[in-house]
Coordinates of C-alpha atoms and ligand atoms in Angstrom, one line a residue:
M1 CA 60.2 -3.6 -74.6
S2 CA 57.1 -2.8 -76.8
D3 CA 57.1 0.4 -78.9
Y4 CA 55.9 3.7 -77.5
R5 CA 52.8 5.1 -78.9
M6 CA 52.4 8.9 -78.9
T7 CA 49.1 10.7 -78.1
I8 CA 48.5 14.3 -79.0
G9 CA 45.7 16.8 -78.2
L10 CA 45.8 20.3 -79.6
E11 CA 44.7 23.6 -78.2
I12 CA 44.4 26.2 -80.9
H13 CA 43.7 29.9 -80.4
A14 CA 42.6 32.2 -83.3
E15 CA 42.0 35.9 -83.2
L16 CA 38.6 36.6 -84.7
K17 CA 38.0 39.2 -87.4
T18 CA 35.6 41.7 -85.9
Q19 CA 35.1 45.4 -86.1
S20 CA 35.7 45.9 -82.4
K21 CA 37.3 44.2 -79.4
M22 CA 35.5 41.5 -77.4
F23 CA 34.0 43.6 -74.6
C24 CA 34.6 47.3 -75.6
G25 CA 34.4 49.6 -78.6
C26 CA 38.2 49.7 -79.4
K27 CA 39.0 48.8 -82.9
N28 CA 39.9 45.3 -84.0
A29 CA 40.1 45.7 -87.7
P30 CA 43.6 44.9 -89.0
E31 CA 43.7 48.4 -90.4
A32 CA 43.5 49.7 -86.8
Y33 CA 46.8 48.0 -86.1
E34 CA 48.5 48.9 -89.4
N35 CA 47.7 52.6 -89.1
N36 CA 48.1 52.4 -85.4
R37 CA 51.3 50.7 -84.6
E38 CA 52.0 53.1 -81.8
P39 CA 51.8 51.0 -78.6
N40 CA 49.0 51.6 -76.1
T41 CA 46.9 53.8 -78.4
N42 CA 44.1 51.2 -79.2
I43 CA 42.9 51.0 -75.6
C44 CA 40.1 52.2 -73.4
P45 CA 39.1 52.0 -69.7
I46 CA 37.2 48.8 -70.4
C47 CA 39.9 46.7 -72.0
M48 CA 42.4 48.2 -69.5
G49 CA 40.2 46.9 -66.7
N50 CA 39.7 50.2 -64.9
P51 CA 37.5 50.0 -61.8
G52 CA 33.8 50.9 -62.4
T53 CA 33.8 50.0 -66.1
L54 CA 31.4 47.4 -67.6
P55 CA 32.2 45.0 -70.4
V56 CA 29.6 44.4 -73.2
I57 CA 29.6 41.1 -75.2
N58 CA 30.6 41.4 -78.9
K59 CA 27.7 39.7 -80.7
E60 CA 29.7 39.2 -83.9
A61 CA 32.5 37.4 -82.1
V62 CA 29.9 35.0 -80.6
R63 CA 28.4 34.5 -84.1
K64 CA 31.7 33.7 -85.6
V65 CA 32.5 31.0 -83.0
L66 CA 29.0 29.5 -83.6
L67 CA 29.7 29.5 -87.3
V68 CA 32.8 27.5 -86.8
G69 CA 30.8 25.1 -84.6
T70 CA 28.2 24.8 -87.3
A71 CA 30.8 24.0 -89.9
T72 CA 32.3 21.2 -87.6
K73 CA 28.9 19.8 -86.9
S74 CA 29.4 20.4 -83.3
K75 CA 26.8 21.0 -80.6
I76 CA 25.9 24.6 -80.2
A77 CA 25.2 25.4 -76.5
D78 CA 21.8 26.2 -75.4
F79 CA 23.0 28.0 -72.3
T80 CA 26.4 29.8 -72.1
E81 CA 28.2 32.1 -69.8
F82 CA 31.6 33.8 -69.5
D83 CA 33.9 33.1 -66.6
R84 CA 36.8 34.9 -65.0
K85 CA 40.1 33.0 -65.1
N86 CA 42.1 34.6 -62.3
Y87 CA 45.9 34.9 -62.5
F88 CA 48.4 37.6 -62.4
Y89 CA 50.6 38.4 -65.3
P90 CA 51.7 41.8 -66.7
D91 CA 49.9 41.2 -70.0
I92 CA 46.4 40.9 -68.4
P93 CA 45.4 44.3 -67.1
K94 CA 42.4 43.1 -65.1
G95 CA 44.2 40.4 -63.1
Y96 CA 41.9 37.9 -64.8
Q97 CA 41.0 36.9 -68.3
I98 CA 37.4 36.7 -69.4
S99 CA 37.0 33.2 -70.8
Q100 CA 34.6 30.3 -70.7
Y101 CA 34.9 27.3 -68.5
K102 CA 31.9 25.3 -67.7
Y103 CA 29.6 26.3 -70.5
P104 CA 31.5 26.7 -73.7
L105 CA 29.7 28.0 -76.8
V106 CA 30.4 24.9 -78.8
S107 CA 31.2 21.3 -77.9
G108 CA 31.9 18.0 -79.8
G109 CA 32.0 17.8 -83.5
S110 CA 35.0 16.9 -85.7
L111 CA 37.3 18.2 -88.3
A112 CA 39.7 16.3 -90.6
G113 CA 38.8 13.1 -88.7
V114 CA 39.8 14.5 -85.3
E115 CA 37.1 14.8 -82.6
L116 CA 36.8 18.2 -81.0
T117 CA 36.2 18.7 -77.3
R118 CA 35.1 22.3 -77.3
I119 CA 35.3 25.7 -78.9
H120 CA 35.0 28.7 -76.6
L121 CA 35.4 32.4 -76.7
E122 CA 37.8 34.5 -74.6
E123 CA 39.9 37.7 -74.8
D124 CA 43.4 38.0 -76.0
T125 CA 46.2 39.3 -73.8
A126 CA 48.5 42.2 -74.3
R127 CA 51.9 41.8 -75.9
S128 CA 55.0 41.9 -73.8
S129 CA 58.4 42.5 -75.2
H130 CA 61.6 41.8 -73.4
E131 CA 64.0 43.3 -75.9
K132 CA 65.1 46.2 -73.7
G133 CA 67.6 44.2 -71.7
D134 CA 66.9 45.0 -68.0
S135 CA 63.3 46.0 -68.4
S136 CA 60.2 44.7 -70.2
L137 CA 57.5 46.6 -72.1
V138 CA 53.8 45.9 -72.5
D139 CA 51.7 47.0 -75.4
F140 CA 48.0 46.7 -74.6
N141 CA 46.7 47.3 -78.1
R142 CA 45.9 43.6 -78.5
A143 CA 44.4 43.2 -75.0
G144 CA 40.7 42.3 -75.3
V145 CA 40.8 41.2 -78.9
P146 CA 38.3 38.3 -79.4
L147 CA 40.0 35.0 -79.3
M148 CA 38.5 31.6 -80.1
E149 CA 40.0 28.6 -78.4
L150 CA 39.5 25.1 -79.9
V151 CA 40.5 22.0 -78.0
T152 CA 40.7 18.6 -79.5
E153 CA 40.4 15.2 -77.8
P154 CA 43.6 13.3 -77.3
V155 CA 43.1 11.2 -80.4
I156 CA 46.0 12.3 -82.7
H157 CA 49.0 9.9 -82.9
S158 CA 51.5 11.5 -85.2
A159 CA 53.1 14.9 -86.1
D160 CA 51.7 14.6 -89.6
E161 CA 48.2 14.1 -88.4
A162 CA 48.5 17.1 -86.0
M163 CA 49.8 19.4 -88.7
N164 CA 47.2 18.2 -91.1
F165 CA 44.5 19.1 -88.6
A166 CA 46.0 22.5 -87.9
K167 CA 46.1 23.2 -91.6
E168 CA 42.5 22.2 -92.1
L169 CA 41.4 24.4 -89.3
Q170 CA 43.4 27.3 -90.8
L171 CA 41.6 26.7 -94.1
L172 CA 38.2 26.5 -92.5
L173 CA 38.7 29.8 -90.5
Q174 CA 39.9 31.5 -93.7
Y175 CA 37.0 30.1 -95.8
L176 CA 34.5 31.2 -93.2
D177 CA 36.3 34.6 -93.0
V178 CA 36.3 34.2 -89.2
S179 CA 40.0 34.8 -88.7
G180 CA 43.1 35.7 -90.8
A181 CA 44.6 32.6 -89.1
N182 CA 48.1 33.5 -90.1
M183 CA 50.5 31.7 -87.7
E184 CA 53.5 33.9 -88.4
K185 CA 51.4 37.0 -87.5
G186 CA 50.2 35.3 -84.3
E187 CA 46.6 35.3 -85.5
M188 CA 46.5 31.5 -85.0
R189 CA 48.5 29.9 -82.3
V190 CA 48.9 26.1 -81.8
E191 CA 49.7 24.5 -78.5
V192 CA 50.4 20.8 -78.5
N193 CA 49.9 18.3 -75.6
I194 CA 52.0 15.2 -76.0
S195 CA 52.3 12.0 -74.0
I196 CA 53.8 8.6 -74.8
S197 CA 53.0 5.2 -73.4
N198 CA 53.7 1.6 -74.1
T199 CA 50.7 0.4 -72.2
D200 CA 46.9 0.8 -72.7
T201 CA 46.8 3.9 -70.4
F202 CA 47.9 7.4 -71.3
G203 CA 51.3 8.7 -70.2
T204 CA 51.9 12.0 -68.5
K205 CA 51.3 14.8 -70.9
V206 CA 53.5 17.8 -71.6
E207 CA 52.2 21.0 -73.1
V208 CA 54.3 22.9 -75.7
K209 CA 53.7 26.6 -76.4
N210 CA 55.3 29.4 -78.5
I211 CA 54.9 27.5 -81.7
N212 CA 54.6 29.9 -84.6
S213 CA 54.5 27.7 -87.7
F214 CA 53.1 24.3 -88.8
R215 CA 56.7 23.1 -89.4
A216 CA 57.6 24.1 -85.8
A217 CA 54.6 22.1 -84.5
G218 CA 55.8 19.0 -86.3
K219 CA 59.3 19.4 -85.0
A220 CA 58.2 20.1 -81.5
I221 CA 56.2 16.9 -81.5
D222 CA 59.0 14.8 -82.8
F223 CA 61.4 16.3 -80.3
E224 CA 59.1 15.6 -77.4
F225 CA 58.6 12.0 -78.5
D226 CA 62.3 11.4 -78.4
R227 CA 62.8 13.3 -75.2
Q228 CA 60.0 11.5 -73.3
K229 CA 61.1 8.1 -74.7
A230 CA 64.7 8.7 -73.5
L231 CA 63.4 9.6 -70.0
L232 CA 61.2 6.5 -69.7
E233 CA 63.9 4.2 -71.1
K234 CA 66.3 5.5 -68.4
G235 CA 63.6 4.6 -65.8
E236 CA 62.8 8.2 -65.1
S237 CA 59.3 9.8 -65.4
V238 CA 57.9 12.5 -67.5
V239 CA 57.0 15.6 -65.5
Q240 CA 53.6 17.2 -66.3
E241 CA 54.6 20.7 -67.3
T242 CA 54.4 23.5 -69.8
R243 CA 57.4 23.7 -72.1
G244 CA 58.4 26.4 -74.7
W245 CA 59.6 25.8 -78.2
D246 CA 63.0 27.3 -79.0
E247 CA 62.8 28.1 -82.7
N248 CA 66.6 28.5 -83.1
K249 CA 67.8 25.5 -81.2
E250 CA 64.8 23.4 -82.3
V251 CA 64.3 22.0 -78.8
T252 CA 61.6 22.3 -76.1
F253 CA 62.5 23.8 -72.7
S254 CA 60.8 23.7 -69.3
Q255 CA 58.8 26.9 -68.6
R256 CA 56.7 26.1 -65.6
S257 CA 54.9 23.2 -63.9
K258 CA 51.4 22.9 -65.1
E259 CA 48.7 24.7 -63.0
N260 CA 45.4 23.0 -62.3
A261 CA 42.1 24.4 -63.3
N262 CA 41.3 25.1 -59.6
D263 CA 44.4 27.3 -59.3
Y264 CA 42.5 29.8 -61.5
R265 CA 39.5 30.0 -59.3
Y266 CA 37.1 30.2 -62.3
F267 CA 33.8 31.8 -61.5
P268 CA 31.1 33.4 -63.7
D269 CA 31.8 37.0 -64.6
P270 CA 29.1 38.9 -62.6
D271 CA 29.4 41.9 -65.0
L272 CA 28.2 39.9 -68.1
P273 CA 24.7 38.5 -68.9
K274 CA 24.3 34.8 -69.3
L275 CA 23.2 33.9 -72.7
T276 CA 20.4 31.5 -73.8
I277 CA 21.6 31.0 -77.4
S278 CA 18.3 29.4 -78.4
D279 CA 16.5 32.7 -77.6
I280 CA 18.6 34.7 -80.1
P281 CA 17.1 34.5 -83.6
E282 CA 20.4 35.2 -85.5
F283 CA 21.9 32.2 -83.7
S284 CA 19.4 29.7 -84.7
S285 CA 20.9 26.7 -86.4
D286 CA 19.0 27.4 -89.6
V287 CA 20.3 31.0 -89.8
L288 CA 23.8 29.8 -89.1
K289 CA 23.7 27.0 -91.7
A290 CA 22.4 29.4 -94.3
S291 CA 25.4 31.7 -93.8
L292 CA 28.0 28.9 -94.4
V293 CA 30.0 29.1 -97.5
E294 CA 31.2 26.1 -99.5
L295 CA 33.7 24.4 -97.1
P296 CA 37.0 22.9 -98.2
Q297 CA 35.8 19.4 -97.7
E298 CA 32.7 20.0 -99.8
K299 CA 34.8 21.6 -102.5
R300 CA 37.2 18.6 -102.5
E301 CA 34.2 16.2 -102.9
K302 CA 32.7 18.2 -105.7
L303 CA 36.0 18.4 -107.7
K304 CA 36.6 14.7 -107.1
S305 CA 33.2 13.9 -108.6
L306 CA 34.2 15.9 -111.7
G307 CA 37.2 13.6 -112.1
I308 CA 39.9 16.1 -111.1
K309 CA 43.1 14.6 -109.7
D310 CA 44.0 15.1 -106.1
S311 CA 47.0 17.3 -106.6
D312 CA 45.0 19.7 -108.7
I313 CA 42.2 19.7 -106.1
E314 CA 44.6 20.8 -103.4
V315 CA 45.8 23.6 -105.6
Y316 CA 42.1 24.9 -105.9
I317 CA 41.5 24.4 -102.2
N318 CA 44.5 26.8 -101.4
N319 CA 44.3 29.2 -104.4
R320 CA 41.1 31.1 -104.5
G321 CA 41.8 32.8 -107.8
A322 CA 42.6 29.5 -109.5
D323 CA 39.4 28.0 -108.0
E324 CA 37.2 30.8 -109.3
F325 CA 38.7 30.5 -112.8
F326 CA 38.3 26.8 -112.8
N327 CA 34.6 27.2 -111.9
Q328 CA 34.1 29.4 -114.9
V329 CA 36.0 27.1 -117.2
E330 CA 34.1 24.1 -115.9
K331 CA 30.9 25.7 -117.4
I332 CA 32.3 25.8 -120.9
V333 CA 34.7 22.8 -121.3
P334 CA 33.0 19.4 -121.8
S335 CA 33.5 17.0 -118.9
E336 CA 35.7 14.6 -120.9
N337 CA 38.3 17.5 -121.3
I338 CA 38.0 19.0 -117.9
Q339 CA 41.2 17.4 -116.5
L340 CA 43.1 18.5 -119.5
A341 CA 41.8 22.0 -118.9
S342 CA 42.7 21.7 -115.2
N343 CA 46.3 20.7 -116.1
Y344 CA 46.7 24.0 -118.1
I345 CA 45.2 26.0 -115.2
T346 CA 47.4 24.4 -112.4
S347 CA 50.6 24.4 -114.4
S348 CA 50.6 27.0 -117.2
V349 CA 48.3 29.7 -115.9
I350 CA 49.7 29.5 -112.4
G351 CA 53.2 29.5 -113.9
I352 CA 52.5 32.6 -115.8
S353 CA 50.9 34.2 -112.7
K354 CA 54.0 33.4 -110.7
S355 CA 56.3 34.9 -113.3
L356 CA 54.2 38.1 -113.0
G357 CA 54.6 38.0 -109.2
Q358 CA 51.0 37.0 -108.5
E359 CA 49.3 34.1 -106.9
F360 CA 46.8 33.9 -109.7
T361 CA 45.9 36.1 -112.6
T362 CA 44.3 35.6 -115.9
G363 CA 45.1 39.1 -117.1
K364 CA 43.3 39.9 -120.3
M365 CA 42.2 36.3 -120.9
E366 CA 38.5 35.5 -120.7
P367 CA 37.4 32.0 -119.7
R368 CA 35.9 31.8 -123.3
N369 CA 39.4 32.3 -124.7
F370 CA 40.8 29.6 -122.5
G371 CA 38.0 27.3 -123.7
D372 CA 38.9 28.0 -127.3
M373 CA 42.5 27.1 -126.6
I374 CA 41.4 23.8 -125.2
V375 CA 39.3 23.0 -128.3
H376 CA 42.4 23.5 -130.5
V377 CA 44.5 21.3 -128.3
V378 CA 41.8 18.5 -128.3
E379 CA 41.4 18.8 -132.1
G380 CA 45.2 18.5 -132.5
S381 CA 45.6 21.8 -134.2
L382 CA 47.6 23.2 -131.3
S383 CA 50.5 21.5 -129.6
S384 CA 51.0 21.7 -125.8
T385 CA 54.0 23.9 -126.5
G386 CA 51.9 26.1 -128.7
A387 CA 49.2 26.2 -126.1
K388 CA 51.6 27.7 -123.6
V389 CA 52.5 30.4 -126.0
V390 CA 48.8 31.1 -126.6
L391 CA 48.1 31.3 -122.9
S392 CA 51.0 33.8 -122.3
E393 CA 49.7 35.9 -125.1
L394 CA 46.1 35.8 -123.9
V395 CA 47.0 36.7 -120.4
G396 CA 49.4 39.5 -121.4
M397 CA 47.8 41.0 -124.5
G398 CA 44.3 39.4 -124.8
G399 CA 42.9 38.7 -128.3
E400 CA 41.4 35.7 -130.0
V401 CA 43.0 32.3 -130.0
E402 CA 42.6 31.8 -133.8
D403 CA 44.4 35.1 -134.5
I404 CA 47.3 34.3 -132.1
I405 CA 47.8 30.9 -133.7
K406 CA 47.9 32.5 -137.1
E407 CA 50.1 35.5 -136.1
K408 CA 52.6 33.3 -134.3
G409 CA 52.5 30.5 -136.8
L410 CA 51.5 28.0 -134.1
A411 CA 49.0 25.9 -136.1
Q412 CA 50.1 22.4 -135.3
K413 CA 51.5 20.7 -138.4
N414 CA 49.5 17.6 -138.9
D415 CA 50.3 17.2 -142.6
P416 CA 52.3 13.9 -142.8
E417 CA 54.0 14.8 -146.1
E418 CA 55.3 18.1 -144.6
I419 CA 56.5 16.4 -141.4
K420 CA 58.1 13.7 -143.5
K421 CA 60.1 16.3 -145.5
I422 CA 61.3 18.0 -142.4
M423 CA 62.3 14.8 -140.7
E424 CA 64.2 13.5 -143.7
E425 CA 66.2 16.7 -143.7
I426 CA 67.0 16.3 -140.0
I427 CA 68.0 12.7 -140.3
K428 CA 70.2 13.6 -143.2
N429 CA 72.0 16.2 -141.1
N430 CA 72.4 13.9 -138.1
P431 CA 73.8 10.6 -139.6
E432 CA 75.5 9.5 -136.4
S433 CA 72.3 9.7 -134.3
A434 CA 70.4 8.0 -137.0
E435 CA 73.0 5.2 -137.1
G436 CA 73.0 5.0 -133.3
Y437 CA 69.2 4.6 -133.2
K438 CA 69.3 1.9 -135.8
N439 CA 71.9 0.1 -133.7
G440 CA 69.5 -0.1 -130.8
K441 CA 69.9 3.2 -128.9
E442 CA 66.2 3.9 -128.8
S443 CA 66.5 6.9 -126.6
L444 CA 67.7 8.8 -129.7
L445 CA 64.2 8.9 -130.9
Q446 CA 63.4 11.6 -128.4
F447 CA 66.3 13.6 -129.8
F448 CA 64.7 13.5 -133.2
V449 CA 61.3 14.4 -131.9
G450 CA 63.0 17.4 -130.1
Q451 CA 64.7 18.4 -133.4
G452 CA 61.4 18.1 -135.2
M453 CA 59.6 20.3 -132.7
K454 CA 62.4 22.8 -133.0
A455 CA 62.2 22.8 -136.7
T456 CA 58.5 23.4 -136.7
K457 CA 58.9 26.1 -133.9
G458 CA 56.8 23.9 -131.6
S459 CA 54.0 23.5 -134.0
G460 CA 54.7 20.0 -135.1
N461 CA 52.4 17.2 -133.7
P462 CA 54.9 15.3 -131.5
E463 CA 53.0 12.0 -131.9
L464 CA 53.0 12.3 -135.7
I465 CA 56.7 13.3 -135.6
K466 CA 57.5 10.2 -133.6
K467 CA 55.5 7.9 -135.9
I468 CA 57.1 9.2 -139.1
T469 CA 60.6 9.3 -137.7
T470 CA 60.3 5.6 -136.5
E471 CA 59.2 4.7 -140.0
L472 CA 62.0 6.6 -141.7
L473 CA 64.6 5.1 -139.4
K474 CA 63.5 1.5 -139.9
Ligands
ADP501 P1 44.2 20.2 -68.6 O1 43.2 19.9 -67.6 O2 45.6 19.9 -68.2 O3 44.0 21.5 -69.4 P2 42.6 18.7 -70.5 O4 42.1 17.4 -70.2 O5 41.7 19.9 -70.5 O6 43.9 19.0 -69.7 O7 43.3 18.7 -72.0 C1 44.0 19.7 -72.5 C2 44.5 19.2 -73.9 O8 45.4 18.1 -73.6 C3 43.5 18.6 -74.8 O9 43.8 19.0 -76.1 C4 43.6 17.2 -74.6 O10 43.2 16.5 -75.8 C5 45.0 17.0 -74.4 N1 45.3 15.8 -73.6 C6 44.7 15.4 -72.5 N2 45.3 14.2 -72.0 C7 46.3 14.0 -72.8 C8 47.3 12.9 -72.9 N3 47.4 12.0 -72.0 N4 48.2 13.0 -73.9 C9 48.2 14.0 -74.8 N5 47.3 14.9 -74.8 C10 46.4 14.9 -73.8
ZN502 ZN1 39.0 49.0 -75.3
MG503 MG1 41.8 22.0 -69.8

């Protein structure tokens, strides 16, 4: 039997950052939730679907979806409309959700090598909680929050690829400041569609919901692959259905058989105007393009062209503070030393920041000070150990690099005579190690270098120490 190949398509929802909800004036700023945790207080007759009320389209929410579509080089719709997706569930007060069906705002395009089907705009549901045992509670504060839905083509073939796509989308949404996109907070929700097949045609797909982390998405995919494969190998078939992800047991479980689009009786919402996007000046492609920031992929390419190594690039992509500092440093440090400078940012400065409980901080250090420090390292007058001391001091206390080197006695000792004296002393005090080295135990050289660095309080030039020690031990 030939191997099964897995096919995955993603449907990702993201709550948009706007001042107000999708079709009413209720607040949607995160502050509104934080100060307003009390259930059912951030609601009004419109988002509660009371009869006789009229929804109004939130222009900013539309703009944000168009911005994402512009960043993914997708097609922005000329004509668009909102539809009612009819179904009953306690978390949708109107008995339908306003969504988009036939004419999504955005279609096509790609991200991280994955082709997109569409991106449309809809409204979020309320939150149900079933913690009370025999009864359930519904909090409508979230009902009507603008929600973007992005659908990919079924072109993904591994859990890693799926997770990579979802992470890239999260980054993009955060760079564009379109959504907080925090999965744990439910600001971004990933649903995976998975099928497997050992022929040229697609297998029956299963949709998995309730995934609240990238890790869970990967695990759910791997679990489904195994489950579907076992079914097919037994000669059974995969049922097209919606399954949930059980975070504790790390399994998927059947929730309901999949409804078809026509079960929802989609039809254009008669209360909302249809939009001709091309007639709206703020939504012209020029205006949208002009409001794009530098995107993660562009940033990667720029850093790569400067000769920065990939692991550092990913640090900058994910750490805004480090990235901003690097950009300032890049203006002062000559290009041949930029990777060296980057090493100190991604290891030492981030290390110091973490020890201070922050993602990134330069404290009292100016980019100019950092540049001076690099000059000393390049000239050989400051060792890498000394450099770390200088950085801690700069961040914590500020000051000039020259002064810190003097005060702390960090000037790297490059005087061969002085190093020779120190090493002769060390060799004299460690006759067994010296003997061992002479008898072929070469790893003992590192011991002597370590002792030399210790004796010079980290200010010895390790290369020089190594060279002199080798000569002395001949
Ligand atoms: P439905 O009509 O069931 O909503 P769609 O064709 O709209 O299905 O696709 C929904 C999602 O499922 C998309 O992300 C799509 O890429 C994915 N998908 C479609 N067919 C398959 C398949 N055979 N295997 C895996 N994913 C699929
Ligand atoms: Zn409202
Ligand atoms: Mg569909």
